Coordinates of C-alpha atoms in Angstrom, one line a residue:
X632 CA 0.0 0.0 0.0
X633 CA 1.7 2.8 -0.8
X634 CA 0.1 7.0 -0.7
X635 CA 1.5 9.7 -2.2
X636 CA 1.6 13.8 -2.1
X637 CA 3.0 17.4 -2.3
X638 CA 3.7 19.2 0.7
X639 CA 4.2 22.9 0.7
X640 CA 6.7 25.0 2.4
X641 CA 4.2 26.7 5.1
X642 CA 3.3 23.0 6.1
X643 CA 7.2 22.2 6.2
X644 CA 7.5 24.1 8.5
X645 CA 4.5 23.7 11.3
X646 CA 5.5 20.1 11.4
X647 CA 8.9 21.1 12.1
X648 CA 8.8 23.2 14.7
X649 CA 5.2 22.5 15.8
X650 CA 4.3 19.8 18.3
X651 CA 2.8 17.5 16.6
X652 CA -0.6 17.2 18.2
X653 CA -3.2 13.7 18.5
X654 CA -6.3 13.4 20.0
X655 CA -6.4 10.7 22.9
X656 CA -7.6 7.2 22.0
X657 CA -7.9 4.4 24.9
X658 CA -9.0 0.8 25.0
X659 CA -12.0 -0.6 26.7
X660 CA -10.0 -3.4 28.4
X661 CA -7.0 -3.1 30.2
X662 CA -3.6 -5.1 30.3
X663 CA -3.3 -7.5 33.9
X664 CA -0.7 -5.7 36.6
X665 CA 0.0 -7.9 39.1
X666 CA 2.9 -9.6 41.0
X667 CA 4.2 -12.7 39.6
X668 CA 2.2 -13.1 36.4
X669 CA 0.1 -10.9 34.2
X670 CA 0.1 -10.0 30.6
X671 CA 2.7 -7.2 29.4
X672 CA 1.4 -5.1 26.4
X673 CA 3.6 -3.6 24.3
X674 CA 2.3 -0.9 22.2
X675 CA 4.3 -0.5 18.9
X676 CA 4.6 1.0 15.2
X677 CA 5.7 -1.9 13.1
X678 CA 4.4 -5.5 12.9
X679 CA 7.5 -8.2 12.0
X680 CA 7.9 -9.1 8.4
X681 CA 8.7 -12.8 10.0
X682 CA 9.4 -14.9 12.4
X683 CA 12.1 -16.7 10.4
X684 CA 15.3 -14.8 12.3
X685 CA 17.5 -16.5 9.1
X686 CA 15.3 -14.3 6.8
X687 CA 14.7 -11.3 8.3
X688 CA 17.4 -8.2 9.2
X689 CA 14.9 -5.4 10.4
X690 CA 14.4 -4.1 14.0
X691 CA 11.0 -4.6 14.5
X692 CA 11.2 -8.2 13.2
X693 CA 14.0 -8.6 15.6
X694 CA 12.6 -7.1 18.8
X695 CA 9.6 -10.1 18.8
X696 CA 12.6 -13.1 17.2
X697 CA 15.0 -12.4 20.5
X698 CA 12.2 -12.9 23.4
X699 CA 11.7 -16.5 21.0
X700 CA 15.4 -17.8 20.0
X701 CA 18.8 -17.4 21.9
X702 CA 22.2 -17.3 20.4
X703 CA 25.5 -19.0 21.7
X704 CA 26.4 -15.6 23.2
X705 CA 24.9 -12.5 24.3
X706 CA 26.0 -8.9 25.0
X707 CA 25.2 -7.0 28.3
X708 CA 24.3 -3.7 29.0
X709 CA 28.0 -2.9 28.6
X710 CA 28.5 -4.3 25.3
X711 CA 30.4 -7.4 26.5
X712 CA 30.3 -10.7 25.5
X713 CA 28.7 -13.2 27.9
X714 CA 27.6 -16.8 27.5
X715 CA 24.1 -17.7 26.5
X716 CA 23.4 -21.4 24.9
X717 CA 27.5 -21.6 24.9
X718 CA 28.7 -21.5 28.3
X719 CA 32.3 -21.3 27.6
X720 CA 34.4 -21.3 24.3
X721 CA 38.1 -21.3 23.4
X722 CA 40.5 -20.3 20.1
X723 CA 42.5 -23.2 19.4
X724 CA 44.1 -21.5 16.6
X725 CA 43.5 -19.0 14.3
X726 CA 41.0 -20.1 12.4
X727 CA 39.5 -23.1 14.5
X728 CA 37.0 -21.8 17.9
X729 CA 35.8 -23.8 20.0
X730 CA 32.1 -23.7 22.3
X731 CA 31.3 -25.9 25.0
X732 CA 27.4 -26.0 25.0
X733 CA 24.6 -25.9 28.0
X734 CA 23.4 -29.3 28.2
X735 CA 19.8 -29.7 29.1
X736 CA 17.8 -27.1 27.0
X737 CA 15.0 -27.8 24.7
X738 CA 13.9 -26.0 22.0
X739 CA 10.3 -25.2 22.6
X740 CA 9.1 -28.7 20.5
X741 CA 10.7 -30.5 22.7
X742 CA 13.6 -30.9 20.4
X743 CA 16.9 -31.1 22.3
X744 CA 19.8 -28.5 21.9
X745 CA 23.5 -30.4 20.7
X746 CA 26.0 -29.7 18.6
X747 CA 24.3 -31.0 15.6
X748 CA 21.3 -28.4 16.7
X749 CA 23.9 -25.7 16.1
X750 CA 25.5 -27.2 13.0
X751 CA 21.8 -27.6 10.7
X752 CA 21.3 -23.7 12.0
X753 CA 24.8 -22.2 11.0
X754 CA 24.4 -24.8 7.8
X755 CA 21.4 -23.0 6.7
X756 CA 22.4 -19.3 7.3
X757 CA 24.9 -20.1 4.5
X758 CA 22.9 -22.2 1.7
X759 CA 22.9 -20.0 -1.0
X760 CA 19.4 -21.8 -1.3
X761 CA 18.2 -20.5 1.2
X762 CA 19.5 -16.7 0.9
X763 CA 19.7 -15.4 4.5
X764 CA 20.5 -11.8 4.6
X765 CA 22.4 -12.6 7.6
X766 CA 25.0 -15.0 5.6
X767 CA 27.6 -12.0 5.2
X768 CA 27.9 -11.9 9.8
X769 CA 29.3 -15.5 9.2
X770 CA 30.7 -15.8 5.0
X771 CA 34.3 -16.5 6.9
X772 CA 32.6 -19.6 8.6
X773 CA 34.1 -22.4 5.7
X774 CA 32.2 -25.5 8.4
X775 CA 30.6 -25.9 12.0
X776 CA 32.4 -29.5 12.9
X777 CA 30.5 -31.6 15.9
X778 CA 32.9 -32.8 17.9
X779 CA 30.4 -34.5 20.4
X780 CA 27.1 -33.6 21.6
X781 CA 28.1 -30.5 24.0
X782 CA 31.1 -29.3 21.6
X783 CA 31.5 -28.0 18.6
X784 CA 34.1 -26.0 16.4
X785 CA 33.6 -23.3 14.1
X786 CA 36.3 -24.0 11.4
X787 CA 37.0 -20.0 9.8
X788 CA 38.5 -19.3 6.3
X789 CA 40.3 -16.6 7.8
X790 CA 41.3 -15.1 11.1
X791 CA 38.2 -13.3 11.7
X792 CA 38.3 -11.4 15.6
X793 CA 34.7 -10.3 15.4
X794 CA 33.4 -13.5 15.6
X795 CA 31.8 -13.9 18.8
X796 CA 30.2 -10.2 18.5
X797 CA 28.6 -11.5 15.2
X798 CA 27.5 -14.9 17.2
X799 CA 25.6 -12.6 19.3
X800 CA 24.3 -11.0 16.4
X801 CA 20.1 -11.9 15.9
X802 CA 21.1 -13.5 13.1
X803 CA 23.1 -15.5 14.7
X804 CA 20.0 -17.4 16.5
X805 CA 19.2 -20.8 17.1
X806 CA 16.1 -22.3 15.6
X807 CA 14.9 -25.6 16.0
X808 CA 16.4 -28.5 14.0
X809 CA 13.0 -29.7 13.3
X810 CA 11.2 -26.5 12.3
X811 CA 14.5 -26.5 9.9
X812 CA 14.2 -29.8 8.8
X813 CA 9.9 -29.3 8.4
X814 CA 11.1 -25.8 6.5
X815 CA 13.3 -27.9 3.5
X816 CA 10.7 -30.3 3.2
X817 CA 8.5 -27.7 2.6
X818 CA 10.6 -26.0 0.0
X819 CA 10.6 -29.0 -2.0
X820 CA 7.3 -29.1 -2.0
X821 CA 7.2 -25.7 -4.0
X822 CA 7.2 -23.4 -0.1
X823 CA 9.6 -20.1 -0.2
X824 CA 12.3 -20.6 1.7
X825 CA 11.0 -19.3 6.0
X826 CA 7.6 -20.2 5.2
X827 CA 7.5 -23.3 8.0
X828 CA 9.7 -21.5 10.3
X829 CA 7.7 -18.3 10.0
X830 CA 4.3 -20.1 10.8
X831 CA 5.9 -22.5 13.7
X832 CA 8.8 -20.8 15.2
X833 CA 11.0 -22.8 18.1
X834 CA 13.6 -21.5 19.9
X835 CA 15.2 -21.7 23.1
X836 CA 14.0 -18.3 24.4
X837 CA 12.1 -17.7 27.9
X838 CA 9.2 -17.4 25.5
X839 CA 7.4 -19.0 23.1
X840 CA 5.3 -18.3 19.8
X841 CA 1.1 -18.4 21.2
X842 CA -0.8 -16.6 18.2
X843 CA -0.5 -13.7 15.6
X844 CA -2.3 -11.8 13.5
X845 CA -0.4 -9.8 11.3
X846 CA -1.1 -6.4 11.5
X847 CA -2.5 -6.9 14.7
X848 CA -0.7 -8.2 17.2
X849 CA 1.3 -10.6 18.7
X850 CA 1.2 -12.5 21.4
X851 CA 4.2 -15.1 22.8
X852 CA 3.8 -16.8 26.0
X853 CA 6.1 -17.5 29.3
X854 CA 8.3 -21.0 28.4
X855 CA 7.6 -22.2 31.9
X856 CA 10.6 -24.9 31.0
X857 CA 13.3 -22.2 30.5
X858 CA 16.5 -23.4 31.1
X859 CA 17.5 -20.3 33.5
X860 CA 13.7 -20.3 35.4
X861 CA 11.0 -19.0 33.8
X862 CA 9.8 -15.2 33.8
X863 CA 7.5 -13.3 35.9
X864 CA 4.8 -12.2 33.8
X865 CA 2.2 -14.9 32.1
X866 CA 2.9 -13.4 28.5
X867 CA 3.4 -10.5 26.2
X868 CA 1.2 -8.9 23.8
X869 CA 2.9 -6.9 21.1
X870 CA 0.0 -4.9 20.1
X871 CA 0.6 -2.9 16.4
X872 CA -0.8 0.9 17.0
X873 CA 0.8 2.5 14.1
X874 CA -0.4 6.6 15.5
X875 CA 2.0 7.5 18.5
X876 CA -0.7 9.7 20.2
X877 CA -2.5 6.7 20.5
X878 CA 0.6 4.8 21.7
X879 CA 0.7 7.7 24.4
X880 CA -2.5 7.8 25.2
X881 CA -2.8 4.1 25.7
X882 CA 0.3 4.2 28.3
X883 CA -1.6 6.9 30.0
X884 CA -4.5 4.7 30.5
X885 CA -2.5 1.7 31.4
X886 CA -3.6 -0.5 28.2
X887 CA -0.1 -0.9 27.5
X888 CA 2.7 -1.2 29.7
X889 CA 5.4 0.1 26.5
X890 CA 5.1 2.1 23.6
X891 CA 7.7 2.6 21.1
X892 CA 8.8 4.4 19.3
X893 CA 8.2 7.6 21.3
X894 CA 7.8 10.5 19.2
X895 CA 10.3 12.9 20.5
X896 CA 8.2 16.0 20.4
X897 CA 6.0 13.3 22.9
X898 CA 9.0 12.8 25.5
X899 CA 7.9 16.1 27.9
X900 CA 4.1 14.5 27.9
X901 CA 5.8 10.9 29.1
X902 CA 7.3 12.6 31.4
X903 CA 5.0 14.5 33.2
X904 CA 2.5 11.8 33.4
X905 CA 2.0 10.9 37.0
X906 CA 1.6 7.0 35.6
X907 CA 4.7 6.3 33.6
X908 CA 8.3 7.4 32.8
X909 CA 10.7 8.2 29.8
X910 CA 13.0 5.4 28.6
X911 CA 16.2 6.5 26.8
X912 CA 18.8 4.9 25.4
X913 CA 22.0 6.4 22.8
X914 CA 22.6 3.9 19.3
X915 CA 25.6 3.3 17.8
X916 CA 23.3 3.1 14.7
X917 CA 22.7 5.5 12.1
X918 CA 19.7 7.3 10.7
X919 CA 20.6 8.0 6.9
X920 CA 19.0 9.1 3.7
X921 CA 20.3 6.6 0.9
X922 CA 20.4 7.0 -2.9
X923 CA 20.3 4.7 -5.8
X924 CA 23.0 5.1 -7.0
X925 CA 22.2 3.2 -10.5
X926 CA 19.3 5.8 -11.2
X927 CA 20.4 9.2 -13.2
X928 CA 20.9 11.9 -11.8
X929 CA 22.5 9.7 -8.6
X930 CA 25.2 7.7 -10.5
X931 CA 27.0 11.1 -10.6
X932 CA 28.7 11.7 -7.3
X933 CA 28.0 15.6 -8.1
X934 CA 24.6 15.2 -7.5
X935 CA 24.8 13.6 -4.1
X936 CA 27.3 15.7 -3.1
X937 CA 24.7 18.7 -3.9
X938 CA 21.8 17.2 -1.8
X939 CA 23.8 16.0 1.1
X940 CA 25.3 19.8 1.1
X941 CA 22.3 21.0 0.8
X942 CA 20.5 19.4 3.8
X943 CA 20.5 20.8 7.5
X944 CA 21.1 18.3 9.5
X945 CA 21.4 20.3 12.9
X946 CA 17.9 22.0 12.1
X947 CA 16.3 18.2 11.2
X948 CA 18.1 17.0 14.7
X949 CA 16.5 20.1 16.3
X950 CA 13.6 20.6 14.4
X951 CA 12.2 17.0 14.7
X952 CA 13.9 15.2 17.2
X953 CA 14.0 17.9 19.7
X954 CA 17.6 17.8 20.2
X955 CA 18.0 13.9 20.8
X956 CA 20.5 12.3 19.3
X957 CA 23.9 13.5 17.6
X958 CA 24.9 15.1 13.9
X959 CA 26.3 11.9 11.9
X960 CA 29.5 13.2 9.7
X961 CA 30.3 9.7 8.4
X962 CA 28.6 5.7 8.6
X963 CA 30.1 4.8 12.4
X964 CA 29.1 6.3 15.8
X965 CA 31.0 7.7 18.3
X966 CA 31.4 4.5 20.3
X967 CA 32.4 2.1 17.7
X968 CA 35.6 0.8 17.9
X969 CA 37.9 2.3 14.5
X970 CA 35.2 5.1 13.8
X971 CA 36.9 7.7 12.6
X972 CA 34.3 10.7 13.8
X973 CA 37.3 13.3 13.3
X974 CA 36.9 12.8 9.3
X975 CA 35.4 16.1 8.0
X976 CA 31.7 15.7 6.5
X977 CA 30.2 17.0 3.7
X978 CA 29.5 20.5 5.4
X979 CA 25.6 22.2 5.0
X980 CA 26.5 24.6 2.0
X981 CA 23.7 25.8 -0.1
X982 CA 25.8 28.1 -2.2
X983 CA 28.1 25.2 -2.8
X984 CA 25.4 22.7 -3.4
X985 CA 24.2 25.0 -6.1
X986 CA 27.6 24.9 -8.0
X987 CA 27.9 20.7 -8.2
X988 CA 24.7 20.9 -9.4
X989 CA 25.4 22.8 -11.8
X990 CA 28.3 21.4 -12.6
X991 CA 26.9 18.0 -13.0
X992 CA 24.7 19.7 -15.8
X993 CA 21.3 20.0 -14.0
X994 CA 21.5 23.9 -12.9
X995 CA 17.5 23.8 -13.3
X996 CA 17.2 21.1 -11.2
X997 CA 15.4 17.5 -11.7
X998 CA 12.6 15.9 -10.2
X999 CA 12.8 12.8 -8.3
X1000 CA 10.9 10.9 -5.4
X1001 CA 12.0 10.2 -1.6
X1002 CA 10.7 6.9 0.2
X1003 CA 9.9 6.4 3.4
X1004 CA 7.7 4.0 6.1
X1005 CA 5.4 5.1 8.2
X1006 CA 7.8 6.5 10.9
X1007 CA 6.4 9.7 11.8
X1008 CA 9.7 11.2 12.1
X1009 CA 11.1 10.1 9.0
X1010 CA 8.0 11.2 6.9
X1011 CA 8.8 14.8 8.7
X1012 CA 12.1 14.1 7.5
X1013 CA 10.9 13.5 3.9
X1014 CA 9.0 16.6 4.3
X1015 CA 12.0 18.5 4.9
X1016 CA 14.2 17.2 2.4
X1017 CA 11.5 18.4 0.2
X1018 CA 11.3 21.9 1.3
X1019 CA 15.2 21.9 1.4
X1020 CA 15.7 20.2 -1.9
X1021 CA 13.4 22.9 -3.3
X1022 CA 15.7 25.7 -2.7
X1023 CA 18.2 24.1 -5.8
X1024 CA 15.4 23.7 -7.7
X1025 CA 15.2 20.0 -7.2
X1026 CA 11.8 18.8 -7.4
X1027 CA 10.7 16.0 -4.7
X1028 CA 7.6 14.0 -4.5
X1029 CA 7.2 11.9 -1.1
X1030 CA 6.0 8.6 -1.2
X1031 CA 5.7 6.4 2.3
X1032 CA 5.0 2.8 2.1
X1033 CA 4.0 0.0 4.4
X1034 CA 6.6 -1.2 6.3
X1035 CA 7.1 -5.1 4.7
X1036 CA 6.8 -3.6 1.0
X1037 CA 9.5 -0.5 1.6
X1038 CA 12.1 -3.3 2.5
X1039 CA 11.0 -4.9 -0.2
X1040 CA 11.1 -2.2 -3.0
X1041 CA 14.0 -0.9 -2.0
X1042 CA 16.1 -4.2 -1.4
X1043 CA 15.2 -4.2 -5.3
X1044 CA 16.4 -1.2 -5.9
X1045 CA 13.2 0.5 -7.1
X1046 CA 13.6 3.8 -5.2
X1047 CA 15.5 7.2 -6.1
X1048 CA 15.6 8.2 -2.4
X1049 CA 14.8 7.0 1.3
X1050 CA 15.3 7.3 4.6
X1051 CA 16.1 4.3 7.0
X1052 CA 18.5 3.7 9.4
X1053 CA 21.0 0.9 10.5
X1054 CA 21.2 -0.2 13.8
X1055 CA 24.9 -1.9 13.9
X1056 CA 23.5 -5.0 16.4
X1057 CA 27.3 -5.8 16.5
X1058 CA 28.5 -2.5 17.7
X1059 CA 31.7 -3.1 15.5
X1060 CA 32.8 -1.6 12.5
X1061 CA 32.4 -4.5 10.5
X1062 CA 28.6 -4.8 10.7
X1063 CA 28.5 -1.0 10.5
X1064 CA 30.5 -0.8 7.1
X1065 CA 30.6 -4.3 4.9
X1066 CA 26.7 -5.0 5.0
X1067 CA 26.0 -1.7 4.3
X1068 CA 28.7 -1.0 1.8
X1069 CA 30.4 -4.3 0.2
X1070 CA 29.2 -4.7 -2.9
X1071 CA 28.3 -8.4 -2.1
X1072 CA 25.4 -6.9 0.3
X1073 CA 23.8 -5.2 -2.6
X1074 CA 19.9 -6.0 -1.7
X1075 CA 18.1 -7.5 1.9
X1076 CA 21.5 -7.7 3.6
X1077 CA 22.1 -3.7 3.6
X1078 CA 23.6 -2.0 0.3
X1079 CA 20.1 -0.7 -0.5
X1080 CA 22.3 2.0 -2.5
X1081 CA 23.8 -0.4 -5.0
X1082 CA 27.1 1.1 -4.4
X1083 CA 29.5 -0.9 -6.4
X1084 CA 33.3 0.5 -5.5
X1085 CA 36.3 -1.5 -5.7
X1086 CA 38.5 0.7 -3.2
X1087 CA 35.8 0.4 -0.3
X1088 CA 35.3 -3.5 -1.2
X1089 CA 39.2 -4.0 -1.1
X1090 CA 40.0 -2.4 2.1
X1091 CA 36.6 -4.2 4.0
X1092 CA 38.0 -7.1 3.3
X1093 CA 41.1 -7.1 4.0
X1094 CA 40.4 -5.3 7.2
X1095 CA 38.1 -8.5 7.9
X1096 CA 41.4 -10.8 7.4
X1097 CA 44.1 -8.8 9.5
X1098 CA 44.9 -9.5 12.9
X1099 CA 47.1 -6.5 12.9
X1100 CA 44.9 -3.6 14.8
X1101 CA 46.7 -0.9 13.3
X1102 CA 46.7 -1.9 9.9
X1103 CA 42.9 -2.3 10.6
X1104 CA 42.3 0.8 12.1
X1105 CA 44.2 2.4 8.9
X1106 CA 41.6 0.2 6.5
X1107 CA 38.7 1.1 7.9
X1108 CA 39.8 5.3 8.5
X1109 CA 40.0 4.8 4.3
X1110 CA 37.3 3.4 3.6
X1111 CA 35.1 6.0 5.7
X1112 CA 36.8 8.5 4.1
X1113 CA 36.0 7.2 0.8
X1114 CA 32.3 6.9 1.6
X1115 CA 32.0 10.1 2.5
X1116 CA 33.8 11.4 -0.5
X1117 CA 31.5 9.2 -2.8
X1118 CA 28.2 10.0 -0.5
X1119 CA 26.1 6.9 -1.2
X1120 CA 23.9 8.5 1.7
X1121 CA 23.3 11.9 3.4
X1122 CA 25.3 10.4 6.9
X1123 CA 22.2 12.2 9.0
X1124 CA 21.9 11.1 13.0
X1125 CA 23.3 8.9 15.3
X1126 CA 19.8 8.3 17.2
X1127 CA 18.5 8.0 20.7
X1128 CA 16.2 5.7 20.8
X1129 CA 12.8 6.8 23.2
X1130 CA 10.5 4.7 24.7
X1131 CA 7.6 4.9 27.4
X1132 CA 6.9 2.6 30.4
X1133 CA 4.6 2.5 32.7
X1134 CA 6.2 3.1 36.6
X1135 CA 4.4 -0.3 37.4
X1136 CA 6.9 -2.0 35.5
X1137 CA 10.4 -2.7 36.1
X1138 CA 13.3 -4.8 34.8
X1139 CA 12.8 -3.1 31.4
X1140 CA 15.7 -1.4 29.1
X1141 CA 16.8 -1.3 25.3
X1142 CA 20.1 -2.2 24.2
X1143 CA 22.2 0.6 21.4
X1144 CA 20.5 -1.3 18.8
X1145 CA 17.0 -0.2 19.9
X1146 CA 16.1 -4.3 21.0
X1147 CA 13.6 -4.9 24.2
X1148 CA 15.5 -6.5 27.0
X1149 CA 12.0 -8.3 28.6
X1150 CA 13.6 -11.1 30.7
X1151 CA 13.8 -9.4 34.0
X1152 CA 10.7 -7.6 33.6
X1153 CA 8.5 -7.6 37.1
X1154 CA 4.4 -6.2 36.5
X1155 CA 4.0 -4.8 39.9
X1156 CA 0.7 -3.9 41.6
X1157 CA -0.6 -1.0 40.5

């Protein structure tokens, strides 16, 4: 489903730097708050495309997969590694690591967890057949090797020191070896590839798959077998209210116990209500605004020189996110290891912007569209690139399309322009600059700009074969400076993510990849 129209300036600017204001909508019923057990609602904008965590690489997908399926490691609130279905593991080379695996976990069919479990998983991540966008965390795996039924050994291609930050990647889950094996036979029955795992997911997690109705919501319920005890609350019900007033306004009720995403210009109302409290949380993502770069005018590096000049991005920070979050001047933020945030940008320079324009032979301009879902902020975003694109006679129609369908189109590289933003689950400068950037991620896995440059692909991969951090460090400085010389994307935000809770509920936090952390979660008496 897709709408379409033509915003004027005058408009531009009351959603910019007017409060975006929604009449209250509540529920007749009301979510159960109660010590040890209850129903925790979770009010927010995006359905999942799937429940297949091979086949999927969005945020909203991934925030219902990781409550489901478990990986061998996990990251804690500090970013470190800690063990999950591995409890230990060891290098015994190079190229060879080896896990030592919990022993006694089911999946949720009552399939055990082995060795063999994690082989089929790691085995199908990498069939071409089967075309996970998450094969390029785990391309340097050449076999998973079973040594007995609580070991086994990743055999790498190449030294590859990221490893275990990819392992606790989402992609990186473990799904049940039956669902997997139900999933093939399905395939050869004429089945896409996800379609049994989708309807019948199994995982490890401290909850498991109950009912959904896509568009709807959907509801997973407490694994009372979980390996490390079972949760507190009964279930949760991810409930899909795509207008944030009514996210708000069903917090302030109590019908939910979360929203997100919080509209920024709604953070003061969060806070003063006397019910519930602000959740924030700093990325090391980045909000961008891509271009196809096989489409004219966009295949010149003029061009997207021009419009990246030619946005504000301090007045979009400002304007719309109310001052959360930070000016982006390159792909990596702050925090990631080898970003190399002291690279100048492509500075905000009308005047300038005009001239490469011109330049590039279009000193009257073009017309062209910008995509976007239907993130409030990012169709405010649209609306500004509009009004700004306007002022070098550039010519922008804004489309926004439903959610499943913009990933879609624009894995196909049907756009011109459009806003999204990568979350960097691996907080390393690998996930942050090969799946967007390599030219072997063109599609689903992240190069959504088609960007097709030797140099960059060079220098990602051998900074993905050195074990020399220097020489690393001096790869990856490059090849940020060459992206923002050949601007495949206006570099835009590093986000903070905002989200609403009720005061009833504790236990509750996002990680810098925007992901609900819902094990320790207690529903109190209200």
């Amino acid at each position: 489903m897709r709408k379409t129209w033509m915003l004027t300036a005058m408009i531009v600017l009351t959603l910019i730097l007017s409060a975006c204001a929604g009449g209250s909508e509540s529920s007749s019923s009301e979510g159960s708050s109660s010590n040890g057990g209850g129903e925790l609602v979770i009010a927010t904008l995006s359905d999942a495309v799937s429940m297949d965590v091979h086949l999927t690489n969005d945020i909203p997908s991934a925030n219902m997969q990781i409550q489901v399926y478990e990986r061998l490691v996990t990251q804690d609130e500090n970013a470190e590694i800690q063990p999950a279905l591995a409890e230990s593991w060891e290098t015994i080379d190079d190229v060879t690591w080896e896990f030592k695996l919990r022993e006694g976990v089911e999946f949720h069919d009552r399939t055990p967890f082995n060795a063999e479990a994690v082989k089929v998983n790691f085995d199908r991540i990498l069939d071409e057949e089967i075309g996970s966008p998450r094969a390029v965390q785990f391309e340097m795996v050449e076999s998973v090797e079973v040594v007995d039924d609580y070991t086994v050994r990743f055999n790498l291609s190449y030294p590859f020191a990221p490893l275990l930050a990819n392992l606790s990647n989402v992609g990186g889950s473990i799904v049940s070896p039956a669902s997997i094996e139900a999933d093939y036979e399905a395939m050869a029955n004429g089945e896409q590839p996800g379609t049994y795992v989708n309807n019948n997911p199994a995982g490890t997690g401290f909850l498991k798959f109950d009912s959904w109705t896509p568009g709807e919501e959907m509801i997973l319920a407490k694994n009372e077998d979980y390996w490390d005890g079972p949760v507190d609350y009964d279930s949760v019900k991810f409930q899909i209210v795509p207008e944030g007033s009514t996210r708000v306004a069903n917090l302030e009720t109590g019908y939910a116990h979360i929203i997100d995403p919080l509209a920024p210009n709604e953070a003061a109302r969060v806070e003063q209500l006397e019910n519930a409290s602000l959740t924030t949380q700093d990325s090391v993502g980045l909000n961008y605004i891509g271009f196809n770069l096989e489409k004219e005018p966009f295949n010149d590096v003029r061009v997207r020189q021009a419009i990246s000049m030619a946005i504000n991005k301090e007045e979009i920070i400002n304007g719309i996110y109310d001052g959360y979050g930070t000016v982006a001047t390159g792909p990596l933020a702050p925090p990631v290891p080898n970003a190399a945030n002291d690279l100048p940008g492509l500075e905000y320079d009308v005047e300038q912007a005009k001239a490469l324009l011109a330049e590039a032979g279009y000193e009257n301009g073009f017309d062209t569209t910008i995509w976007t879902n239907d993130n409030p902020e990012r169709e405010n975003i649209a609306v500004a690139v509009q009004d700004a694109l306007s002022q070098i006679g550039v010519n922008v129609e804004v489309e926004v399309l439903e959610w499943g369908a913009y990933l879609d189109q624009t894995a196909q590289g049907n756009h011109d322009m459009f806003i999204l933003g990568w979350s960097n689950q691996n907080a390393n400068a690998d996930n942050g600059l090969y799946s967007l950037f390599h030219s072997s991620q063109i599609g689903s896995a992240g190069n959504r700009f088609m960007l097709r440059d030797e140099e960059i692909d060079a220098n990602l991969e051998e900074a993905r074969q050195t074990n020399d951090e220097a020489v690393q460090a001096q790869l990856y400085r490059d090849a940020q400076e060459r992206l923002i010389e050949l601007a495949p994307m206006i570099y835009l935000q590093h986000q903070t993510y905002l989200a609403g809770h009720a005061d009833n509920v504790e236990g509750f936090w996002m990680n810098p990849s925007g992901l609900y952390q819902l094990k320790d979660v207690v529903i109190n008496e209200s």
